[in-house]
Each structure stands twice: as C-alpha cells, then as structure tokens.
Amino acid sequence: MSQLVGPAQALHEAFLQTLAPNPELIKQAEAYLKTAAQQPGYGIAVLQLISAESVAVEVRQAAAVGFKNYVKYSWSPRAADGLSGSTPLAIPEGEKDQIKVHITDLMLAAPVRVRSQLSEALSIISSHDFPARWPALLPGLLERLESADEVRLAGVLATADSIYQRYRAQFMTDALSAELDYSQQVVAPLLATLRRLTPRIAERAADPPAQALLLSNIQLVVSIFYSLNSPGLTEAFEETLDGWMSEFHGLLVLEAPGVAEKDPEKQSVLDVVKATICEALILFLERNEEEFAKFLQTFVQDDNLALHAINFLTAVAGSVHHSLFQDPAVLRQVCESIVIPNLRIREDMEELFEMNWVEYVRRDTEGSDSDTRRRAASELVKALTARYPAQTTELFSGYVASMLAEAGGTGRAARWKAKDCAIYLVAALTLRGKTASAGATSTNDLVNLQDFYAQHIAPELAAADVNDLPVLKADALKFATTFRSQLPKATALATFPHLVNLLASESNVVHSYAAIAVDKLLSQREGGALRFQPQELAGCLQGLLERLFACFALPDSSENEYVMKAVMRVIAKNAVKEQQSSQMLLRTPLMLCGKPGPTIAPVAPVCLQQLSQLLLAVCKNPTQPGFNHYLFESVAALVRFCCPRDPASVAKFEEMLFPPFQIVLQEDVQEFHPYIFQVFAQLLETREPGTPLPPSYVALFPPLLSATFWERSGNTPALVRLVRAYLAASPAQVVAGGHLPAVLGIFQKLVASRALDHEGFLLLDALYCGGVPLTALAPYTPHVWTLLFQRLQAARTAKFVRGFVVFTAAFAALHGPGELMQALEAVQAGIGLMILDTVIAPNLANVSGQWEEKLVVVGITKLIVEAPQLQAQENQGVAGKLLDALLRLLDGTSSSDEAGDEEAGVGAGGYSAAFAKLHNAQRVEPDPLPGIKDAGVFLAASLAKRGAAAPGTVPALVAAHVSADHQAKLASLASRAGVQLT
C-alpha cells in the first residue's frame, strides 16, 4: 500500500509522534492511541499501517509493538489493564477473524524488526484460539515450510516454535492430548525440512552469514521437536525416531569453522544447535528410556563431542543406562578423549585469567561456569565416580599421577598446565557433596585427600614467591577453600599466614582467591560454633587487615568486592561475642596481636579511617554494588561491636563518618542513601535515651523529613528506622522542634500504601509507644485513627489488619484501656466496641512475633478486665470473643479468612527489592513490656483479679463464650499463675 488513508493515516501520525524527543508530544500520542484502541476496526487499521512499505520501518516497528500490546490486553480481556484500572474492550469476533486471515502473511513479509513483534502477537492469539478457533493456522504454516526463501522460512519456524513453546510446562491432559493429535501432521513435514536443510550446511561453507541463517533455522526445528515431545512421546514421533536421531547425530559431530565465535565467552550458532539437540536427547533419556535405548551407544561412543554433548553423557551416567560406561575400554576412552582434553586449561581461559580477572573469578567461584567445558567435564567425572567408584578412581588416579610427574620434570614453568589439570581432576574425583557454608561435605573415600593436600597443595600455598605461577596459586587456594571442612583444624589454621602472604600477590585472581579463603574459613562452623576462635588467630589478625586494605591499592582491585567481603568477615567474626556483657569483657579480655582489650577495638579507628577513605573514593562513581554493600557492612560491623561496649567511642565514630556521609547526601549519591540512613540509626540507638543530641544530628533531621528522600521506595525502610531512632533518642527535641506534623504526614503517606503500610505502623509505634508524651500527640490522635479507619474500610488487607490489631493492643497496653476507648470514641460514638468486635477479635490469633504477641495479649487483657464498656452485661459477648481469640493466639491456632491474603511481592515483613538491608546494622527490638515476663500468666492473673472484685463473672464469661479446648488452656495458665478463676 503506497498511500495511507482514513484511520491508518491518523494512526501513522500518532505512532510517528511516539518517537518524538518531546515528552509532551509522546504523552499526547499515547492518549490518542489509547482512545483509538477502544474503537472497532483499530486492529485492522494498525495492520494496514504495518503493511505499508512506504512507511518508515521505525514507525512500522512502533505500530507492531502497539498491535502486540493491543492483542495482549484485548483479545481475551480478563481484568483491569493495571494502568488505567479499567478493563479493555474485547476485539469483535469479526475483526478477530480478519486479523487471523492476514497476520501470518504480513508477518512473513515484514522486516525483521517488525516480524519479531508480529510473531509475538501471533503467539498470543494462538494461545487463545489454536487449534479449535483457528483451524487454518497450521495448514498455512505447513504449506510455507516448503519455502526456498530461508528468511521467510525463519519466520514460519519461529512462529511454530512460539506456538508450541507452551507445551514445555504442561503435563498430558485430555485437552492437550487432543491438541497433540491435531499437531501430529507437522511431524513428517518438519523432519523433511530438517533433512532438506542439513546438506546445505556444507554447501554454504563459503558464505558464513547464509550458513548461520541455515543453522538458526535448524535450531528452530529442533526446538519445535523438543516442545512437541515435552508432554510425552507421540505415535508420529515414535514412527520417525530413527530419522530424527540420525539427523541429530550428524549435527552433533558437525564442524562449521565459518560460523565459529571469535569471543570464547559466546556461543556460536552451531553451539546453540548442539545445545538444543542435547536438551532434546536428555529429555528423551528421562522420559522415553525404552524407546531411546537403542540410540545411546551411537551417541556415547563419539569422540568429537561438544560441551553440551558432555552434559548429555553426564545425564546418561546418572540414568539407568549407566552400564554403557562399565566397559573399561569405554571408560578409558571417555577419560582420554573427553575428560582430560576438556579439563586442560585453554588459551581463552589463560587470557581471561590475565585480562578479565573479575569474569574469571565469577565463573570459577560462583558457579557461573556451568556452560564451560571444564565444568562439564568435572560433572561427568563426578557422575562416573558415583556409579563406578573403584573403577573410575583407579583409572583416573593413574592419569593424575602421570600429569603430576609431567609437571615435576625439568622446565616446570612450561609444564604447570599438567598440574593445573591434575588438581581439577582430583577435585572432581573427590567431591561428593558440597554446600556454600561448609564447602565439601562428603568425599570419595578412595582418594587420599590429606596426602594430596600435603604433597601438592600446601607447597603451592607456602611458596615464597607469591607471583610465581599464579594459576597454580589460584588452583591451590580454590582447592583449600573447597575442602576446608575435610582438612584437620590444625592444617586449616596453618593456612592463615600463607593467606596473608598471598594477599600481596600482584595477580588479581590470586589475591581475590586468598580473600575468598579468608571469608570462608572465618565463617566456617563446627558443632554450632565458629571453627576458629578469635584468640586462635590473634597473631595474624593485624597483618591480615593490613594486607586486605593494601589490596585496594593494587591495580584493578580498588573496588574488589571479594576483598571487601573478607574485611567485613574479619571485623565481624573477630569482634567480641554479642552475648558477653561489658563486665565479662573487662574480666576476660580477648587478645589481638598480644595486646589486651576487645578483639577488634584496638584497630577499629584505623579500619574506620580506611573505610571512610574508600567511601569518599567510590562516591565519585559507584559502579560495584557488591563492593559498596560489603563496605557499609564493614562500617556497620564496627559500630555494632564497638559502640555499645564503649559509649565514648560513639563520638569518635561520628567524627569520622559524618564527613563522608554528608558528601553522600550533598552530592545525592542515591545508591548509598539507604546505607547511611541505617548506620546513622545505629549510632543514634547506641546513645543514652533522653540525652540531648549534638547539633549535627539536630540539623540533619528536618531534611530527612522532606519528600525528596521518601519518594524513593528503597529509602523508606531505612528512613523509618532512622526517624524511629530520633524519636527514641530524644523525643523532647523532636517535639520542641515542631517536627511532629511532618512525621505524621509521612505516616499518612505510608499507611495509604499497600506495599509500605507496615512501615507506617512502625512510625506509629515509635510515636505512641515510645517516649513522645501522649499530650503532645493529642491534637493529632483523632486524625490518626480516622486515617486507619478509612484504610480499613477502603482497602483492607491481612497485613494492614495485623498491624492495626497490634497497634490498637499496644496503645491499650502502654496507655491504658481508658485512653484507647476515649481516643476511639472521639472519632465516632460507639466505634470502639464495633472495632473490637468486628476487627480485633476475628484477627487476634493471626498476630505473629515475640513482642507483638506479648503486646496483644497484655493490651487486650487490660481491655477485657478494665475497660468499662466491656464490663457491661450487654457487651459480654464482645469480651468473650476477645478472650477466646487470645487463647487461640496463645495456643497457636488461627481462624481468620484473611490470614493468607498477602499482596504479591510484599510479605508480612514488607520486603522491598530496592532496599539493601545491612545485616550488621540490624535493629534489636527491645521488650516493650519488660516488667511482664509471661503474657499468658498475666492474662490468668488479671482475670483472677477481676473475678475477686466481682465473684462469678469470670466463670460465667468463660462458660458462655470460650470453647472447651480453650477453657482447658485457660485452666493451665491459671495453674501456672498460681491463681483460681472464681
């Protein structure tokens, strides 16, 4: 179509306008398109625009994106679109039929950028209508499979692939079986297409782009094969299985140098083909063992196997067909032709070690090397060892001895690769079970791990020249870290001086691996306690910290997150144990390098100075989130372990931390805001409550209440924590400064949010259950309750109700039932009893948390026994419901229908993906009612007092409103309290 007319012309202008640089024009265009999409014929008009070759491809692509979204929300609308809150209008059936007639041909004729969007749209339509309401789709696609145009064929195959992808996650049902029966007509043409394409690979050897397109089409064929076989083997595939497996075998051993990737980190299109084939073979091995058995020998005995085929062999070794490897000749062939060649370090890995150390370490230590030949070969060794331990261990040990002998010959520097391979093979042969916290948890008893470590690993760690043969140093460090739990404690302890030395290595990989070893060893536990106690490491801790901080001055390690994590671990694990009291510390000081005092305290100022300098440096350009997080964890650890035990140190910490923290705020380094708010809160929480705050804190408080900080959801938990710390540390200064209205304004914003309402309740708790006088809050209290009631009525959720219940009970527990009922009645007469009856009683048993449960039991108990409204005879039903609910809570049983009604992505704790919580800055919530040790005993004792004042009332209340089970619970509590309920 050369000329656009009518609706298509208007749509052209609108889609063109969405590409404008002016946000206002884009907004206008989007508003027009949203209105146009509600009109009949919109979808056809957009397709007309997309088909017009005279239109710029950018506009056609924008229109295709719009069409895809239109189909997504309007083909079968089920709910509000999430943007406007309205439900989109359904596309009329007649228009749907027209779209289905034209979309396939239009997609195949469109430019690639447009085709991908239309293919997604077609896939969405097929998910609703195929095959029952779109019988013409499959015959049309099959007819086009014979196309000689491979670009057009790519579109046909991509479409079929997107249609059948949904079968991968489904189990066989009657409906799916019917669909599969219908789709069997694709099997023969699909195999014919594969047979037609495969010979062309060699023909296109001189034309790499054409060869790559050909292989891409083959990959789509294999992907469709996988999808159609995911629910189970069908008759049509079983009848043609010989043909499919023959083609797959030929492709697995195929070489196509023309399409090889120059970047070793990327897969070539041929690698992708082979990977998809191996996925299909593994699927068959798992689900159709009997039918696939006759093909196994062919695949297993090939020497020329790609990475993914090694994964396939690993799957075979773990299956019922493992006997294929029982033959010593086959096992030897696997070792010589597959394991050893793929375990040997390749040139690309050497280059990665030297030129991109971050990627090398990430692959090697974090398990992201799952797609490397080395990892695949190691997994194959483990699978074979699990099946044939003695045979595999004996055979592979011989190869290990041979390689070690080769490495020990003359010219060792040129033969280190043999030892590198031997270390990897021993690790694969030995490791049986592993966890992140302990390393190796079980090993192959047939390997003498201790001897190998003593003879071949320890010498590498102890070598005087830390820069000699760095790959072997890294291997030794990784081996020691992996098998740390299997080494005797004395052996592992002896590695620490070597780790200190290796931290000085110029190789980024080596000093990073040394830092990782420090981290893992220090966090290792044995029998529930740390394996290495601070006093055992006293002689090297100062040197360890000095070397760790020195690493940041080495080239390319200024923001090394592995080193920073080790710094954090040294501080946290060598600080004084939290459970020790200050008096205990004074009596039994630990040692650091021979000096008395708390373990980390003598070097804390130096550590903090170093960390402050690093923070100032990264403020200029924060690029490494992991490094930044561990840096702040290190700061938080110093505050956590030093300030509470030495109040005089708080001022020193503040003096050193305020300058870099102020720069973070002044230069608006947003990534760091949640961190510094948490550390500020930590420091405030170490101050003596009620003492005047220094001017620096006073000046900081008003800006913290500005909307700018609170607009970023990731700041909210940390800001709430900080505001609570201000309210606890010096409520009088907050009140005197006139800041209560701003704090309550923040509460109003938070409580209106489903995602953040729990943070609003934390603020309320700090205001009403902390040190702020109730008289200062009195002018605002009616409005607070009104906001809570409005939210209860308009947007009640289980999380909000739990927060409301706890706050209401806490108000009663801390200020008395009279104050609570008076506050509620000030909003509306009679609302107090109604809330207790319809909101509090049905949801009491759903409260969780040690202090929350205690507040609820005490507060509601006080209401039952003290509130005048609940003493009246006509309100005994409400009192009884509250009492029964309390006993359910104490018994651990829930009854509310709202218990599981959580918002998606936000649990009871209000998780926010943007908030980076500091473990070492975690707030320890104090007991809100320290004078009450047992809430259940308090309940029984309080009821006994009420019964003594008005004999007979408590038994009557219990008999009429408390279940038999809960009556028994109450009797048990009374017995514990030593009272009788009369």
CSV table of C-alpha atoms in Angstrom, one decimal, residues 23-209:
chain,number,residue,atom,x,y,z
A,23,PRO,CA,7.8,14.0,26.3
A,24,GLU,CA,4.6,16.1,25.9
A,25,LEU,CA,4.1,15.0,22.3
A,26,ILE,CA,4.7,11.4,23.3
A,27,LYS,CA,2.1,11.8,26.1
A,28,GLN,CA,-0.5,13.3,23.6
A,29,ALA,CA,0.2,10.5,21.1
A,30,GLU,CA,-0.2,7.7,23.7
A,31,ALA,CA,-3.5,9.3,24.9
A,32,TYR,CA,-4.8,9.3,21.3
A,33,LEU,CA,-3.8,5.7,20.7
A,34,LYS,CA,-5.4,4.6,23.9
A,35,THR,CA,-8.7,6.1,22.8
A,36,ALA,CA,-8.4,4.8,19.3
A,37,ALA,CA,-7.8,1.3,20.6
A,38,GLN,CA,-11.4,1.3,22.1
A,39,GLN,CA,-12.9,1.8,18.6
A,40,PRO,CA,-13.9,-1.1,16.3
A,41,GLY,CA,-11.5,-1.7,13.4
A,42,TYR,CA,-8.5,-0.4,15.3
A,43,GLY,CA,-6.5,-3.7,14.9
A,44,ILE,CA,-7.1,-3.9,11.1
A,45,ALA,CA,-6.1,-0.2,10.7
A,46,VAL,CA,-2.8,-0.8,12.5
A,47,LEU,CA,-2.1,-3.9,10.4
A,48,GLN,CA,-2.7,-1.8,7.3
A,49,LEU,CA,-0.2,0.7,8.6
A,50,ILE,CA,2.3,-2.0,9.3
A,51,SER,CA,2.0,-3.5,5.8
A,52,ALA,CA,2.6,-0.2,4.1
A,53,GLU,CA,6.2,-0.4,2.6
A,54,SER,CA,6.2,3.4,2.1
A,55,VAL,CA,6.1,3.9,5.9
A,56,ALA,CA,9.5,4.2,7.7
A,57,VAL,CA,10.5,1.0,9.4
A,58,GLU,CA,10.8,2.7,12.8
A,59,VAL,CA,7.1,3.7,12.6
A,60,ARG,CA,6.1,0.2,11.4
A,61,GLN,CA,8.0,-1.3,14.3
A,62,ALA,CA,6.3,1.1,16.8
A,63,ALA,CA,2.9,0.2,15.3
A,64,ALA,CA,3.8,-3.5,15.6
A,65,VAL,CA,4.6,-3.1,19.3
A,66,GLY,CA,1.4,-1.3,19.8
A,67,PHE,CA,-0.5,-4.0,17.9
A,68,LYS,CA,1.1,-6.7,20.1
A,69,ASN,CA,0.1,-4.9,23.3
A,70,TYR,CA,-3.4,-4.4,21.9
A,71,VAL,CA,-3.8,-8.1,21.2
A,72,LYS,CA,-2.3,-8.9,24.7
A,73,TYR,CA,-4.9,-6.9,26.6
A,74,SER,CA,-7.9,-7.0,24.2
A,75,TRP,CA,-8.0,-10.4,22.5
A,76,SER,CA,-9.4,-12.0,25.7
A,77,PRO,CA,-9.6,-9.3,28.4
A,78,ARG,CA,-10.0,-10.7,31.8
A,79,ALA,CA,-9.2,-7.9,34.3
A,80,ALA,CA,-8.1,-4.3,34.6
A,81,ASP,CA,-5.1,-3.4,32.5
A,82,GLY,CA,-3.1,-2.2,35.5
A,83,LEU,CA,-2.6,1.2,34.0
A,84,SER,CA,-5.9,3.0,33.9
A,85,GLY,CA,-7.7,0.5,36.2
A,86,SER,CA,-10.3,-0.2,33.5
A,87,THR,CA,-11.0,-3.4,31.7
A,88,PRO,CA,-10.1,-3.1,27.9
A,89,LEU,CA,-12.8,-3.7,25.4
A,90,ALA,CA,-12.8,-7.1,23.7
A,91,ILE,CA,-12.0,-7.2,19.9
A,92,PRO,CA,-15.1,-8.0,18.0
A,93,GLU,CA,-15.2,-11.6,16.6
A,94,GLY,CA,-15.4,-10.4,13.0
A,95,GLU,CA,-12.3,-8.3,13.4
A,96,LYS,CA,-10.5,-11.2,15.1
A,97,ASP,CA,-11.3,-13.3,12.0
A,98,GLN,CA,-9.9,-10.7,9.7
A,99,ILE,CA,-6.7,-10.3,11.8
A,100,LYS,CA,-6.2,-14.1,11.7
A,101,VAL,CA,-6.6,-14.2,7.9
A,102,HIS,CA,-3.8,-11.6,7.3
A,103,ILE,CA,-1.4,-11.7,10.2
A,104,THR,CA,0.7,-14.7,9.0
A,105,ASP,CA,1.4,-13.4,5.5
A,106,LEU,CA,2.0,-9.9,6.8
A,107,MET,CA,4.5,-11.2,9.4
A,108,LEU,CA,6.5,-13.2,6.9
A,109,ALA,CA,6.7,-10.2,4.5
A,110,ALA,CA,7.7,-7.7,7.2
A,111,PRO,CA,11.2,-6.5,8.1
A,112,VAL,CA,12.9,-8.5,10.8
A,113,ARG,CA,12.4,-5.8,13.5
A,114,VAL,CA,8.7,-5.7,12.7
A,115,ARG,CA,8.4,-9.5,12.3
A,116,SER,CA,9.5,-10.3,15.8
A,117,GLN,CA,6.7,-8.2,17.3
A,118,LEU,CA,4.1,-9.7,15.0
A,119,SER,CA,5.3,-13.1,15.8
A,120,GLU,CA,4.7,-12.5,19.5
A,121,ALA,CA,1.3,-11.2,18.7
A,122,LEU,CA,0.5,-14.3,16.7
A,123,SER,CA,1.7,-16.4,19.5
A,124,ILE,CA,-0.6,-14.6,21.9
A,125,ILE,CA,-3.6,-15.1,19.6
A,126,SER,CA,-2.7,-18.8,19.1
A,127,SER,CA,-2.6,-19.3,22.9
A,128,HIS,CA,-6.3,-18.4,23.0
A,129,ASP,CA,-7.6,-19.7,19.6
A,130,PHE,CA,-5.3,-22.5,18.4
A,131,PRO,CA,-6.3,-25.0,17.3
A,132,ALA,CA,-10.1,-25.0,17.8
A,133,ARG,CA,-10.8,-21.5,16.7
A,134,TRP,CA,-8.0,-21.1,14.2
A,135,PRO,CA,-8.0,-24.3,12.1
A,136,ALA,CA,-6.4,-22.5,9.1
A,137,LEU,CA,-3.2,-21.6,11.0
A,138,LEU,CA,-1.4,-25.0,11.0
A,139,PRO,CA,-2.1,-25.9,7.3
A,140,GLY,CA,-0.9,-22.4,6.3
A,141,LEU,CA,2.3,-22.8,8.2
A,142,LEU,CA,2.9,-26.3,6.8
A,143,GLU,CA,2.4,-25.1,3.3
A,144,ARG,CA,5.0,-22.4,3.9
A,145,LEU,CA,7.6,-24.8,5.3
A,146,GLU,CA,8.5,-25.7,1.7
A,147,SER,CA,9.6,-22.2,1.0
A,148,ALA,CA,13.0,-21.9,-0.6
A,149,ASP,CA,13.5,-18.5,0.9
A,150,GLU,CA,15.3,-19.1,4.2
A,151,VAL,CA,14.5,-15.7,5.6
A,152,ARG,CA,10.8,-16.4,5.0
A,153,LEU,CA,11.3,-20.0,6.4
A,154,ALA,CA,12.8,-18.5,9.5
A,155,GLY,CA,9.6,-16.6,10.2
A,156,VAL,CA,7.5,-19.7,9.7
A,157,LEU,CA,9.7,-21.8,12.0
A,158,ALA,CA,9.9,-19.0,14.6
A,159,THR,CA,6.1,-18.8,14.6
A,160,ALA,CA,5.6,-22.5,15.0
A,161,ASP,CA,8.2,-22.5,17.8
A,162,SER,CA,6.5,-19.8,19.7
A,163,ILE,CA,3.1,-21.6,19.4
A,164,TYR,CA,4.4,-24.9,20.7
A,165,GLN,CA,6.7,-23.5,23.5
A,166,ARG,CA,3.8,-23.5,25.9
A,167,TYR,CA,3.7,-27.4,25.8
A,168,ARG,CA,7.0,-27.5,27.7
A,169,ALA,CA,5.5,-26.7,31.1
A,170,GLN,CA,2.4,-28.9,30.7
A,171,PHE,CA,1.5,-32.5,31.7
A,172,MET,CA,-0.6,-34.7,29.5
A,173,THR,CA,-4.3,-34.0,29.8
A,174,ASP,CA,-7.3,-34.9,27.5
A,175,ALA,CA,-7.3,-31.4,26.1
A,176,LEU,CA,-3.6,-31.4,25.5
A,177,SER,CA,-3.7,-34.9,24.0
A,178,ALA,CA,-6.3,-33.7,21.5
A,179,GLU,CA,-4.1,-30.8,20.6
A,180,LEU,CA,-1.1,-33.0,20.1
A,181,ASP,CA,-3.1,-35.4,18.0
A,182,TYR,CA,-4.1,-32.5,15.8
A,183,SER,CA,-0.5,-31.3,15.6
A,184,GLN,CA,1.0,-34.7,14.5
A,185,GLN,CA,0.5,-33.5,10.9
A,186,VAL,CA,3.6,-31.3,11.5
A,187,VAL,CA,6.0,-34.2,12.3
A,188,ALA,CA,6.7,-35.5,8.9
A,189,PRO,CA,7.0,-32.1,7.1
A,190,LEU,CA,9.2,-30.9,10.0
A,191,LEU,CA,11.6,-33.9,9.6
A,192,ALA,CA,11.6,-33.4,5.8
A,193,THR,CA,12.5,-29.7,6.4
A,194,LEU,CA,15.4,-30.8,8.6
A,195,ARG,CA,16.6,-33.3,6.0
A,196,ARG,CA,16.5,-30.7,3.4
A,197,LEU,CA,18.4,-28.1,5.4
A,198,THR,CA,21.2,-30.3,6.8
A,199,PRO,CA,23.0,-31.0,3.5
A,200,ARG,CA,23.1,-27.3,2.7
A,201,ILE,CA,25.4,-26.6,5.6
A,202,ALA,CA,28.5,-27.8,3.7
A,203,GLU,CA,27.2,-26.1,0.5
A,204,ARG,CA,27.2,-22.8,2.3
A,205,ALA,CA,30.7,-23.1,3.8
A,206,ALA,CA,31.9,-20.1,1.7
A,207,ASP,CA,29.1,-17.9,2.8
A,208,PRO,CA,29.1,-17.7,6.7
A,209,PRO,CA,26.0,-15.4,7.0
